[in-house]
Coordinates of C-alpha atoms in Angstrom, one line a residue:
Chain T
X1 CA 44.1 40.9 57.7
X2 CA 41.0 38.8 56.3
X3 CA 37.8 41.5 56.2
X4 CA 35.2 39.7 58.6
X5 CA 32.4 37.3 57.0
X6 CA 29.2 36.6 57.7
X7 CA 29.6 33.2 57.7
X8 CA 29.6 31.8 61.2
X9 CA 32.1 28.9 59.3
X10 CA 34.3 32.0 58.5
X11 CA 37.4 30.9 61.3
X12 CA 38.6 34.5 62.8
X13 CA 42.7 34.2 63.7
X14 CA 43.9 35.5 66.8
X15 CA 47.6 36.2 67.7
X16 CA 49.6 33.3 68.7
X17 CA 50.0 33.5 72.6
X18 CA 51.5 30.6 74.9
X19 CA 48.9 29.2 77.2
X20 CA 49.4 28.7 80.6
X21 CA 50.3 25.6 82.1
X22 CA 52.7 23.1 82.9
X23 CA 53.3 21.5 79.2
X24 CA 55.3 21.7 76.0
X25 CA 54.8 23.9 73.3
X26 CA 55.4 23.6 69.7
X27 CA 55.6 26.1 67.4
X28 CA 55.1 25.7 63.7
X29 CA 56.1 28.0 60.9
X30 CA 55.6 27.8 57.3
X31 CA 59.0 28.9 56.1
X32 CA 58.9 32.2 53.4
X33 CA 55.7 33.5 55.2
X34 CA 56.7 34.6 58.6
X35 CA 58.0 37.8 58.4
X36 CA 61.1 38.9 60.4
X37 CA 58.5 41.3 62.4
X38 CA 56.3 38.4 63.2
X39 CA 59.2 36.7 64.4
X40 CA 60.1 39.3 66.3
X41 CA 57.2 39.2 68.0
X42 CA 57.0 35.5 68.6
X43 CA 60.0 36.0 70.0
X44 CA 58.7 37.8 72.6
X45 CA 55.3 36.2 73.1
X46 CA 56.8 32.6 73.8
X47 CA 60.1 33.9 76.0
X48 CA 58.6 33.4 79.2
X49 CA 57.9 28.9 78.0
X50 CA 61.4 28.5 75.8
X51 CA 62.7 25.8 78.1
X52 CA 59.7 23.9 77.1
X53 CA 59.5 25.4 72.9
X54 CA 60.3 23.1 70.2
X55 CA 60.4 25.0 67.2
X56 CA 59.3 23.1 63.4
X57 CA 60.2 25.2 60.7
X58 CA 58.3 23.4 57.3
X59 CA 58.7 24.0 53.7
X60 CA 62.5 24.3 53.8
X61 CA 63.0 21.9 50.7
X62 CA 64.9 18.9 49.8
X63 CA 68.5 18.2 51.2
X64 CA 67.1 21.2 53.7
X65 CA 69.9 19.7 57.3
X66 CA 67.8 18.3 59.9
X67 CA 69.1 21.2 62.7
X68 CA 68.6 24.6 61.0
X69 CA 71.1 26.9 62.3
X70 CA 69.0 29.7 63.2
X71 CA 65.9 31.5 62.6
X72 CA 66.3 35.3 63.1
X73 CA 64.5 36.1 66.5
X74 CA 64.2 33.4 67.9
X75 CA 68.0 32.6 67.5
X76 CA 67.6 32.7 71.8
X77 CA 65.6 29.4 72.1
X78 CA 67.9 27.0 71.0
X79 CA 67.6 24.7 67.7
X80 CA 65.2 24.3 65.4
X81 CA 63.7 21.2 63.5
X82 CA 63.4 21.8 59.9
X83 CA 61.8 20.1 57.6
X84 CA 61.5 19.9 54.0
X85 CA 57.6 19.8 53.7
X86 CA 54.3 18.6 55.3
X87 CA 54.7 15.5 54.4
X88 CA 57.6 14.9 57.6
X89 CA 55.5 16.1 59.9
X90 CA 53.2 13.8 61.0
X91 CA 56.5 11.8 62.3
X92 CA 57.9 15.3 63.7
X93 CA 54.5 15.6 65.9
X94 CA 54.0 12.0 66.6
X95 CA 57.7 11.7 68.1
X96 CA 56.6 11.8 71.7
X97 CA 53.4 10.7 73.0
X98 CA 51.3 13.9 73.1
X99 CA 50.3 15.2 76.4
X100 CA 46.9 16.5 78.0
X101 CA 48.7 19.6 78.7
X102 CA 50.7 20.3 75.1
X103 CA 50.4 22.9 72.8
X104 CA 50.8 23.1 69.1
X105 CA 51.2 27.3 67.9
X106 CA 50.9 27.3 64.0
X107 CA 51.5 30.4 61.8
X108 CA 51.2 30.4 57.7
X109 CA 48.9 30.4 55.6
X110 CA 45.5 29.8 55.8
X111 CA 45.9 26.3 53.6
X112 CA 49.3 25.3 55.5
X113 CA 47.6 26.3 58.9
X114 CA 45.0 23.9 58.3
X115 CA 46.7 21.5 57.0
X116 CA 49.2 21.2 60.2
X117 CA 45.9 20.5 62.2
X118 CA 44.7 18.0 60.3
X119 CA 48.0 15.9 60.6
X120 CA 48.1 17.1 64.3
X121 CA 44.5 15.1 64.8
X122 CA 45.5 12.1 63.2
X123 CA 48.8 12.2 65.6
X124 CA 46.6 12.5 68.6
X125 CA 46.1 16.1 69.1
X126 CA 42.6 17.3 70.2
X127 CA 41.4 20.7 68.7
X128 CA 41.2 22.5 72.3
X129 CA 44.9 22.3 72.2
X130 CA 46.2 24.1 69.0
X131 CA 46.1 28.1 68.1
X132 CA 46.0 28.9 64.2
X133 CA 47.3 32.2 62.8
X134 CA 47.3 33.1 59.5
X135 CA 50.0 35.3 58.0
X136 CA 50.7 35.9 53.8
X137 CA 49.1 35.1 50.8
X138 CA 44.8 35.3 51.1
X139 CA 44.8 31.8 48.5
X140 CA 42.4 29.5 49.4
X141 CA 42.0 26.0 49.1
X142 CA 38.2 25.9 47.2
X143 CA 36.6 22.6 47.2
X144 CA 34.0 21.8 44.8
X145 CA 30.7 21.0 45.9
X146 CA 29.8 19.0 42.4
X147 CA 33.0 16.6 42.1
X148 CA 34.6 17.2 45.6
X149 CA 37.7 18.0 44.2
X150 CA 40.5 20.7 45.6
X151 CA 42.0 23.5 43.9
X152 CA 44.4 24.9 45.6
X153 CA 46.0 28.2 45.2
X154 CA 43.0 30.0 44.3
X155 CA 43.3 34.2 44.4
X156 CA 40.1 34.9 42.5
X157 CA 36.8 34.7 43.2
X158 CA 35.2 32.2 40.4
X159 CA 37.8 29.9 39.6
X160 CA 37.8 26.9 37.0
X161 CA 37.5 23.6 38.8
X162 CA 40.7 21.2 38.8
X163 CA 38.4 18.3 39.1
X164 CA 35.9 18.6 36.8
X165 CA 35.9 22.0 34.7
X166 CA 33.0 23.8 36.1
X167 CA 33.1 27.5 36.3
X168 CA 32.9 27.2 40.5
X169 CA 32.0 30.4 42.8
X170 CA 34.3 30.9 46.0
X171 CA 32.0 31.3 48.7
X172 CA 33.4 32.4 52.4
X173 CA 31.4 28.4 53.6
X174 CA 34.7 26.4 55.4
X175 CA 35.7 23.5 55.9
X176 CA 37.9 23.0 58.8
X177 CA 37.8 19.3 57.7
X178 CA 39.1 20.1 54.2
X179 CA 40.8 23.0 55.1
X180 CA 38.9 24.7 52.5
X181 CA 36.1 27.1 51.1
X182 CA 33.1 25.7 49.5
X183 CA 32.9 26.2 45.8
X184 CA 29.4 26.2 44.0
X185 CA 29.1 26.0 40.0
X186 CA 28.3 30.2 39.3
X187 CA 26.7 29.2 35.6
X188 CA 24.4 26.4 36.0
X189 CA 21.8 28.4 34.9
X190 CA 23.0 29.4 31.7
X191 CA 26.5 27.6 31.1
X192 CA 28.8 30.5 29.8
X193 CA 27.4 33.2 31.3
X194 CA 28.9 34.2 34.5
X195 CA 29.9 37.1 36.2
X196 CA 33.5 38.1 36.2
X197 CA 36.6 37.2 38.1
X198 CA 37.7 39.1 40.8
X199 CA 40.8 38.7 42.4
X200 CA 40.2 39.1 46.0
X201 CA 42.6 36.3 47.5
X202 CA 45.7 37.8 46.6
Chain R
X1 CA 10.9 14.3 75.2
X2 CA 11.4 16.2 78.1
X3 CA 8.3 16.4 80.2
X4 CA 6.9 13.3 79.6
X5 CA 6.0 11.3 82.6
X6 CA 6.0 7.5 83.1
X7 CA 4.6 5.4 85.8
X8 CA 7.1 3.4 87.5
X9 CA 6.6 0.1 90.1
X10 CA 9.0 -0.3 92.2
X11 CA 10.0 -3.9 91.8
X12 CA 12.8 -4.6 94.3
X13 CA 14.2 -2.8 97.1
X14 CA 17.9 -4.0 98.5
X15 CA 19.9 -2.7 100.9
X16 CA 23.6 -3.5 99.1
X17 CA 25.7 -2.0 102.5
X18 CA 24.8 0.2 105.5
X19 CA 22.9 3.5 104.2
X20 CA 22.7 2.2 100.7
X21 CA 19.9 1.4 98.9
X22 CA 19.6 -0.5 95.5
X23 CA 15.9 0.5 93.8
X24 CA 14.3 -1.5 90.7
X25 CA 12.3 0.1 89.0
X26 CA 9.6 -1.5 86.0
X27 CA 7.3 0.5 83.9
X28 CA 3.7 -0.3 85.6
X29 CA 2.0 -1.6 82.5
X30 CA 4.9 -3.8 81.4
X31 CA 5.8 -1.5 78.3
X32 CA 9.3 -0.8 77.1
X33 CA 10.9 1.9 78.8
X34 CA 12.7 5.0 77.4
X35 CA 16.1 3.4 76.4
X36 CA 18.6 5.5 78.5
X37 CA 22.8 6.1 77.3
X38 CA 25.8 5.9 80.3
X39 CA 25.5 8.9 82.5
X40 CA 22.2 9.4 82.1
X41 CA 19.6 10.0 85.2
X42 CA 15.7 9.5 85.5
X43 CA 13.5 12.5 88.0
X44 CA 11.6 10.8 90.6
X45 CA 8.2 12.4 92.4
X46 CA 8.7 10.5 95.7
X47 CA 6.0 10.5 98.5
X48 CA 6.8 13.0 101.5
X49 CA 5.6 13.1 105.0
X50 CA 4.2 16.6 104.3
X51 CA 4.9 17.1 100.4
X52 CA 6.1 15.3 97.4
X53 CA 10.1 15.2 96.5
X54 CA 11.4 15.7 93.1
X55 CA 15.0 14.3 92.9
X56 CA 17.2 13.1 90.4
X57 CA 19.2 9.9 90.3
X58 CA 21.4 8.7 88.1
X59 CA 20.7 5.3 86.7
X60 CA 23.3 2.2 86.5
X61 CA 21.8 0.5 83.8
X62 CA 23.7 -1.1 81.1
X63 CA 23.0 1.9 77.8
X64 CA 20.2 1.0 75.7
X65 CA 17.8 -1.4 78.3
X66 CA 14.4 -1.1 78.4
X67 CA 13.2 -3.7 80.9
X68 CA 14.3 -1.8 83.9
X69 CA 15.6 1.6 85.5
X70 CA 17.7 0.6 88.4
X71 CA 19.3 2.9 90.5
X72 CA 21.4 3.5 94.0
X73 CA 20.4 5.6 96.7
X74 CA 22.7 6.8 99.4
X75 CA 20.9 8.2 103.0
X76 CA 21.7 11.2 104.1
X77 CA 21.4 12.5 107.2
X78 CA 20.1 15.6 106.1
X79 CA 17.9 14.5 103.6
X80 CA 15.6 17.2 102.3
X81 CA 13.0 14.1 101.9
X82 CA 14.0 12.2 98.6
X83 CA 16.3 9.8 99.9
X84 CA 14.4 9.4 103.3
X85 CA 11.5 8.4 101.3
X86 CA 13.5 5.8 99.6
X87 CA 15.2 4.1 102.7
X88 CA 12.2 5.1 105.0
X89 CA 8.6 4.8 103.2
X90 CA 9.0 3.1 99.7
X91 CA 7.8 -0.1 99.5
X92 CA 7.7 -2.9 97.0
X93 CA 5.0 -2.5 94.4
X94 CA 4.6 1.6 95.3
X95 CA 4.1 3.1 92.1
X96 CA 6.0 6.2 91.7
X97 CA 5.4 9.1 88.8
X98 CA 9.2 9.5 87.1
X99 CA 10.3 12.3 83.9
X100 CA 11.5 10.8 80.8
X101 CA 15.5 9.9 81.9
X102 CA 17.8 12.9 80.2
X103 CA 21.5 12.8 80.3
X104 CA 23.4 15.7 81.3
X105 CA 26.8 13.9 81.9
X106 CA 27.4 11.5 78.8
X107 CA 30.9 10.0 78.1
X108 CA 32.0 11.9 74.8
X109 CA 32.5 9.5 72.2
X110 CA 35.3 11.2 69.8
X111 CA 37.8 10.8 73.3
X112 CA 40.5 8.5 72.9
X113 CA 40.4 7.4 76.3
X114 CA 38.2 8.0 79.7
X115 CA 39.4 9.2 82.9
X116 CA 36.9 8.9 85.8
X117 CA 37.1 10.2 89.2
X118 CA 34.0 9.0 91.5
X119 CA 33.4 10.6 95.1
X120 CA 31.2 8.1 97.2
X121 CA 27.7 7.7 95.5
X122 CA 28.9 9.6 92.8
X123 CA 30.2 6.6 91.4
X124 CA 26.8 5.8 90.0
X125 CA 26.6 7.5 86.7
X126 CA 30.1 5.4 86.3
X127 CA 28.7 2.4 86.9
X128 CA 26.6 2.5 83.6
X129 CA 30.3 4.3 81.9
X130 CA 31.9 0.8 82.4
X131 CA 29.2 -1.4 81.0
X132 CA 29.5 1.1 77.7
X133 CA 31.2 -0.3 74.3
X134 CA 32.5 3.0 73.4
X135 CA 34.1 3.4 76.8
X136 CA 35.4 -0.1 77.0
X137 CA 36.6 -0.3 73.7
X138 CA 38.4 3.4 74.1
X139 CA 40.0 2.6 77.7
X140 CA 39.3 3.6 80.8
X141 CA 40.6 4.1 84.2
X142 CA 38.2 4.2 87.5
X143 CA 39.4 5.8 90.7
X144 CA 36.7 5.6 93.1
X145 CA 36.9 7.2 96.4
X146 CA 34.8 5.4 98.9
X147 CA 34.7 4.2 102.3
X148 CA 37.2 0.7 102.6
X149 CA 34.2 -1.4 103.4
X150 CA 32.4 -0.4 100.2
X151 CA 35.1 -1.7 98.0
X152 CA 32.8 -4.8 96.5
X153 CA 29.1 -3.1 96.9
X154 CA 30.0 -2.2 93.2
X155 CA 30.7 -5.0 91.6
X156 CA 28.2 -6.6 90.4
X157 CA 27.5 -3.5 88.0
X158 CA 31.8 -3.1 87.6
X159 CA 32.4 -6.8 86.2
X160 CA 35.9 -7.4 86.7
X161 CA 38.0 -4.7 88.3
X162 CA 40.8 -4.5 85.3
X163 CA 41.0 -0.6 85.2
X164 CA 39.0 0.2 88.4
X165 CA 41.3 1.7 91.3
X166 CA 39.5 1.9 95.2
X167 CA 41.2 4.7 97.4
X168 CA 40.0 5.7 101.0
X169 CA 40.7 8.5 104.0
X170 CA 43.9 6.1 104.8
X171 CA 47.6 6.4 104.9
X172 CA 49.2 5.1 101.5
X173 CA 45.5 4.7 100.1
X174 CA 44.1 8.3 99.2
X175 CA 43.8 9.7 96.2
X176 CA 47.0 11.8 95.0
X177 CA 44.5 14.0 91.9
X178 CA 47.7 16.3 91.1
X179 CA 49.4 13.0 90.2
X180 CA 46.9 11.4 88.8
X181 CA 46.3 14.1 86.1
X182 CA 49.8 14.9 85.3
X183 CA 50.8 13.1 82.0
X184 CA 47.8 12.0 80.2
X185 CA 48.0 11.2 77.0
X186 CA 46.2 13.8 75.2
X187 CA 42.8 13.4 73.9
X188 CA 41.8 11.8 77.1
X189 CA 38.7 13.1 78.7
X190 CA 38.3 13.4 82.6
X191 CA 35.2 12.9 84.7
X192 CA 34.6 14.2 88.3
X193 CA 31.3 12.8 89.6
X194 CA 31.5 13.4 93.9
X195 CA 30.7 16.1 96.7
X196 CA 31.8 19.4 96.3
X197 CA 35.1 19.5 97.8
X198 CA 36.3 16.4 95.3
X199 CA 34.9 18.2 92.1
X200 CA 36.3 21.4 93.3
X201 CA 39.7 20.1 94.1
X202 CA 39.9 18.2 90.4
X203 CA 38.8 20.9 88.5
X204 CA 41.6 22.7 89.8
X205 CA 44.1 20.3 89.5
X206 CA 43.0 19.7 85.8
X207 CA 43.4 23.3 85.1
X208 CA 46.8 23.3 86.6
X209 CA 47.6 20.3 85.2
X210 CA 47.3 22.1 81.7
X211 CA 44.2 19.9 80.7
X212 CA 42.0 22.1 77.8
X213 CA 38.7 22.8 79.4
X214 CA 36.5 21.3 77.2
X215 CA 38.1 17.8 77.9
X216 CA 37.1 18.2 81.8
X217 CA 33.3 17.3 82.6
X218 CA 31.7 17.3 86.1
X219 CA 28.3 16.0 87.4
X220 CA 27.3 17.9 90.9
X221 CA 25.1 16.1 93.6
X222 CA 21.7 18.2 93.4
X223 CA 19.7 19.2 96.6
X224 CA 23.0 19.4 98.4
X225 CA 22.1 22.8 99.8
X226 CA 19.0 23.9 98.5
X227 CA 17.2 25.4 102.3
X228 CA 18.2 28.7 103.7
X229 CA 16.4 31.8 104.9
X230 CA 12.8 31.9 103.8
X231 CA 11.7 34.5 102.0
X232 CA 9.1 35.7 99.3
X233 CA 9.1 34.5 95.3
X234 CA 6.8 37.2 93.6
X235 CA 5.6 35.9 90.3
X236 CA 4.8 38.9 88.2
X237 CA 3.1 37.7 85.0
X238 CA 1.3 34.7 87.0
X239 CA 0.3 37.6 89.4
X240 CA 0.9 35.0 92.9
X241 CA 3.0 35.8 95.5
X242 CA 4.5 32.6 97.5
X243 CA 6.6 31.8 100.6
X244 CA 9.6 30.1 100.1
X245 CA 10.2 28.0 103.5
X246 CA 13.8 26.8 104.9
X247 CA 13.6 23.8 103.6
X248 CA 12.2 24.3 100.2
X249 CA 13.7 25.8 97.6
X250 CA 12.5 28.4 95.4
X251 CA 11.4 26.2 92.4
X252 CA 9.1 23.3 94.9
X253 CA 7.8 26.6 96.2
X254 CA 6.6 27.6 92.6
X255 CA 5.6 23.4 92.2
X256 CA 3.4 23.8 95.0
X257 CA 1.8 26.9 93.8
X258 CA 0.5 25.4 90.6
X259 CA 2.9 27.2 88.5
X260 CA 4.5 25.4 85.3
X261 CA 8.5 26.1 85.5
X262 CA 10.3 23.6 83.3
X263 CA 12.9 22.1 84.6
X264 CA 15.4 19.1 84.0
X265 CA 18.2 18.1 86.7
X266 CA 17.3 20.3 89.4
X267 CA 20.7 20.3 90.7
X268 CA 22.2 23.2 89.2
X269 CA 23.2 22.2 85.9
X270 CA 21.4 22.0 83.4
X271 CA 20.3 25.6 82.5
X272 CA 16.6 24.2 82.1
X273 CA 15.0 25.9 84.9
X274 CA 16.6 29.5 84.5
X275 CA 14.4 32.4 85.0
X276 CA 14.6 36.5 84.7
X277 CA 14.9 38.2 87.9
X278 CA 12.9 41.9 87.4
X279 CA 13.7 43.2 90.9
X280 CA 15.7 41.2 94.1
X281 CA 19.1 40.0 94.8
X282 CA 19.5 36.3 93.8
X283 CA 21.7 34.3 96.1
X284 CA 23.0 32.2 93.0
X285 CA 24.2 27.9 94.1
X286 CA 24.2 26.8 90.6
X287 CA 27.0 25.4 88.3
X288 CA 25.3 26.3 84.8
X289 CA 25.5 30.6 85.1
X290 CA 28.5 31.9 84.1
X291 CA 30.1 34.7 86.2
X292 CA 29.4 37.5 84.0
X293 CA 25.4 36.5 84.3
X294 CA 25.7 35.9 88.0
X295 CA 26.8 39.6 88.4
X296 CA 24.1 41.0 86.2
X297 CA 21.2 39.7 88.9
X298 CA 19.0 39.5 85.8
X299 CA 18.8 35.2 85.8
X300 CA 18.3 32.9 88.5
X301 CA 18.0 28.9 89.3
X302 CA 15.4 28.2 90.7
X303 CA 15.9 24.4 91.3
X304 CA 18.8 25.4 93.6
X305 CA 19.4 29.4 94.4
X306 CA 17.2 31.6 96.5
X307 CA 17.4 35.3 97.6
X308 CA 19.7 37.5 99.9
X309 CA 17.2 40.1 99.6
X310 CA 13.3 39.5 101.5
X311 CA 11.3 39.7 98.1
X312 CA 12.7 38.6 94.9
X313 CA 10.5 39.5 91.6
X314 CA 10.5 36.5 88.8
X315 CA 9.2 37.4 85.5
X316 CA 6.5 34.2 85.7

């Protein structure tokens, strides 16, 4: 669970829960962060619209077959499409014209969540039609105010910039553009002298 | 720049089919008028037999001209005054007092395409939809429901008819909605702009039809139904107490008082005119409260809702 924020940017996750309505849903999972229990209860959440679930399973690796055999829980609902990274998914999404009435259900991390999104928007989905959970790992994707550079990965909270060196502080400001929390240069002041480290985004 | 008032002349006056009434509109001392975007409307005081009318109408301009407001009036029969007035005692040259135009029903740009559904005279705010770039260049589709004989009233504001679809109360011509939404391409946005029944019955069908709400918009007529019992607005921190007749509603009984109440579409929409109710029971006819404030008795529209109850306390 992320502790609330006072930042009104702060996104709050809900549980993933099928909406009502006539339409397809799609349900996409960032493989080695969806616990069994989690599927579990997915499983149960989304019985009632399986004839109309496709399930994406993403981050299976290279050589990964195109039909994954199974995926404990929701065994029931028939195949699943797995792919070996983000990068196939815009064509997975973009497969059949989307629909007024689709969904799009995505659980992983907070990075992975976001980044499904954005490739759902530029496949035609509209924001009012997808539900983000995040599950695992707290790392966040910091982007840096100064050079607009990403690091990614980051679990502490100052963190050396991948763009251009400065000592940046993780602030709770996000970017649902980016996908990422705004990081502000912590020693401007005095270069050097900075508080220290905490690793709070395990 | 709500509040601001202009001085309009009326210009031209046509009758473009039985009961329908096409009003140009200049500024009186030949300035530049408020530019005005698609869907937006312009508040006219017209002249009553025993009072002044405040009414809305939506304007068909092309977006962004100046030179004119032009606008469509339907009679009704049970015209509260405003479009009697038009059809009955404006004349060419009257100079009538109008709001600055606001725009409570524009086309949203980031939509990848625009659905509109038009009831009647609710095709006006449409008319200036179809002469937008945005909307042209997104796509569009127009399904008007009119009578047969008003298929070509329209079209000197519709230009050609590509994307424009007529139906009417006739076998193998009506409008089939749950169809109709069923199977748009997502990120399509749908506009209802008709009598009650119509906007009721889409709404519906959109929300059955899976369509995310935020992606459905409606524009209601105003001063469909704004008389009813009369009964008595007390206005606490003003200190007046005032009758509100059968035919008024509660906000031209405050008007007529002398009593400043803001107020934008008066038709139930906008949230403009919204006041605290201190004592009473409101008999709520807007569109803007949401259900949870409508049980809590504590707001109120004046532009359109009354009172079940004989007194009702306003904190004004």
């Amino acid at each position: 669970m992320i502790p609330p924020s006072t930042f009104t940017s702060r996104p709050t996750y809900l549980s993933l829960q099928p909406a009502a309505g006539p339409g397809r849903h799609w349900l996409v999972l960032q493989v080695g962060n969806v616990s069994d229990t989690l599927l579990a209860e997915l499983a149960q959440a989304f019985a009632p619209v399986q004839a109309r679930l496709h399930i994406v399973w993403v981050g299976a690796g290279e050589g990964a077959p195109q039909q994954a055999a199974s995926l404990p829980g929701l065994v029931p609902y028939g195949p699943v499409l797995a792919l070996p990274d983000l990068a196939a998914l815009p064509k997975a999404l973009a497969q059949q014209p989307v629909l007024v009435s689709d969904r799009l259900y995505v659980l992983g991390t907070e990075p992975f969540v976001w980044a499904v999104a954005d490739v759902a928007s530029h496949v035609g989905w509209t924001h009012a039609q997808w539900q983000l959970c995040h599950t695992g790992s707290l790392q966040r994707k910091v982007w840096c105010t100064h050079c607009h550079n990403i690091t990614e990965g980051v679990t502490s909270s100052i963190v050396t910039c991948a763009g251009c060196g400065r000592n940046l502080l993780v602030r709770d400001h996000f970017s649902a553009r980016h996908g990422a929390f705004m990081g502000v240069m912590v020693d401007a002041e005095v270069p050097g002298v900075l508080p220290e480290a905490e690793e709070i985004f395990p | 720049m709500i509040g601001q008032t202009l001085k309009l002349q009326v210009h031209s006056l046509q009758d473009i089919a039985p009961g329908l009434r096409h009003l140009r509109l200049l500024s009186v001392d030949g300035a530049a008028l408020p530019p005005t975007g698609a869907g937006a409307h312009v508040q006219l005081s017209l002249p009553g037999t025993a009072r002044v009318h405040r009414n809305a109408y939506s304007l068909v301009n092309a977006p962004g001209s100046r030179s004119a407001y032009d606008l469509i009036v339907r009679r009704v029969p049970t015209s509260r005054g405003g479009s009697a007035a038009v059809h009955e005692r404006l004349q060419v040259g009257d100079v009538v007092e109008a709001l600055w135009p606001g725009n409570l029903f524009a086309p949203v740009r980031r939509a990848s395409r625009h659905l509109m559904i038009a009831g009647g005279i609710g095709i006006t705010p449409f008319l200036s939809y179809v002469q937008d770039a945005t909307v042209r260049q997104a796509g569009f589709a127009l399904h008007v429901c009119c009578r047969e004989s008003e298929q070509d009233v329209f079209a000197p504001w519709l230009g050609s008819t590509e994307g424009v679809q007529f139906h009417w109360n006739a076998e193998g011509h009506r409008l089939d909605i749950a169809a109709l939404l069923t199977e748009q391409p997502a990120g399509t946005h749908l506009y209802v702009c008709g009598p009650e029944a119509l906007n009721t019955a889409v709404l519906q069908a959109a929300e059955a039809a899976g369509w995310p709400a935020n992606q459905v918009h409606t524009e209601h007529f105003g001063g469909a139904q704004t008389g009813g019992t009369a009964f008595e607005a007390v206005l606490q921190k003003s200190a007046i107490r005032v009758q509100v007749g059968e035919d008024e509603s509660l906000l031209e009984a405050i008007e007529r008082v002398g009593v400043a109440a803001p107020c934008l579409c008066r038709g139930g929409a906008c949230g403009v005119c919204a006041l605290q109710v201190l004592d009473g029971e409101p008999e709520h006819r807007d569109h803007f409260l949401s259900a949870a404030e409508r049980a809590s008795q504590k707001l109120v529209m004046p532009c359109v809702s009354r009172a079940r109850s004989a007194h009702l306390v306003l904190d004004l």
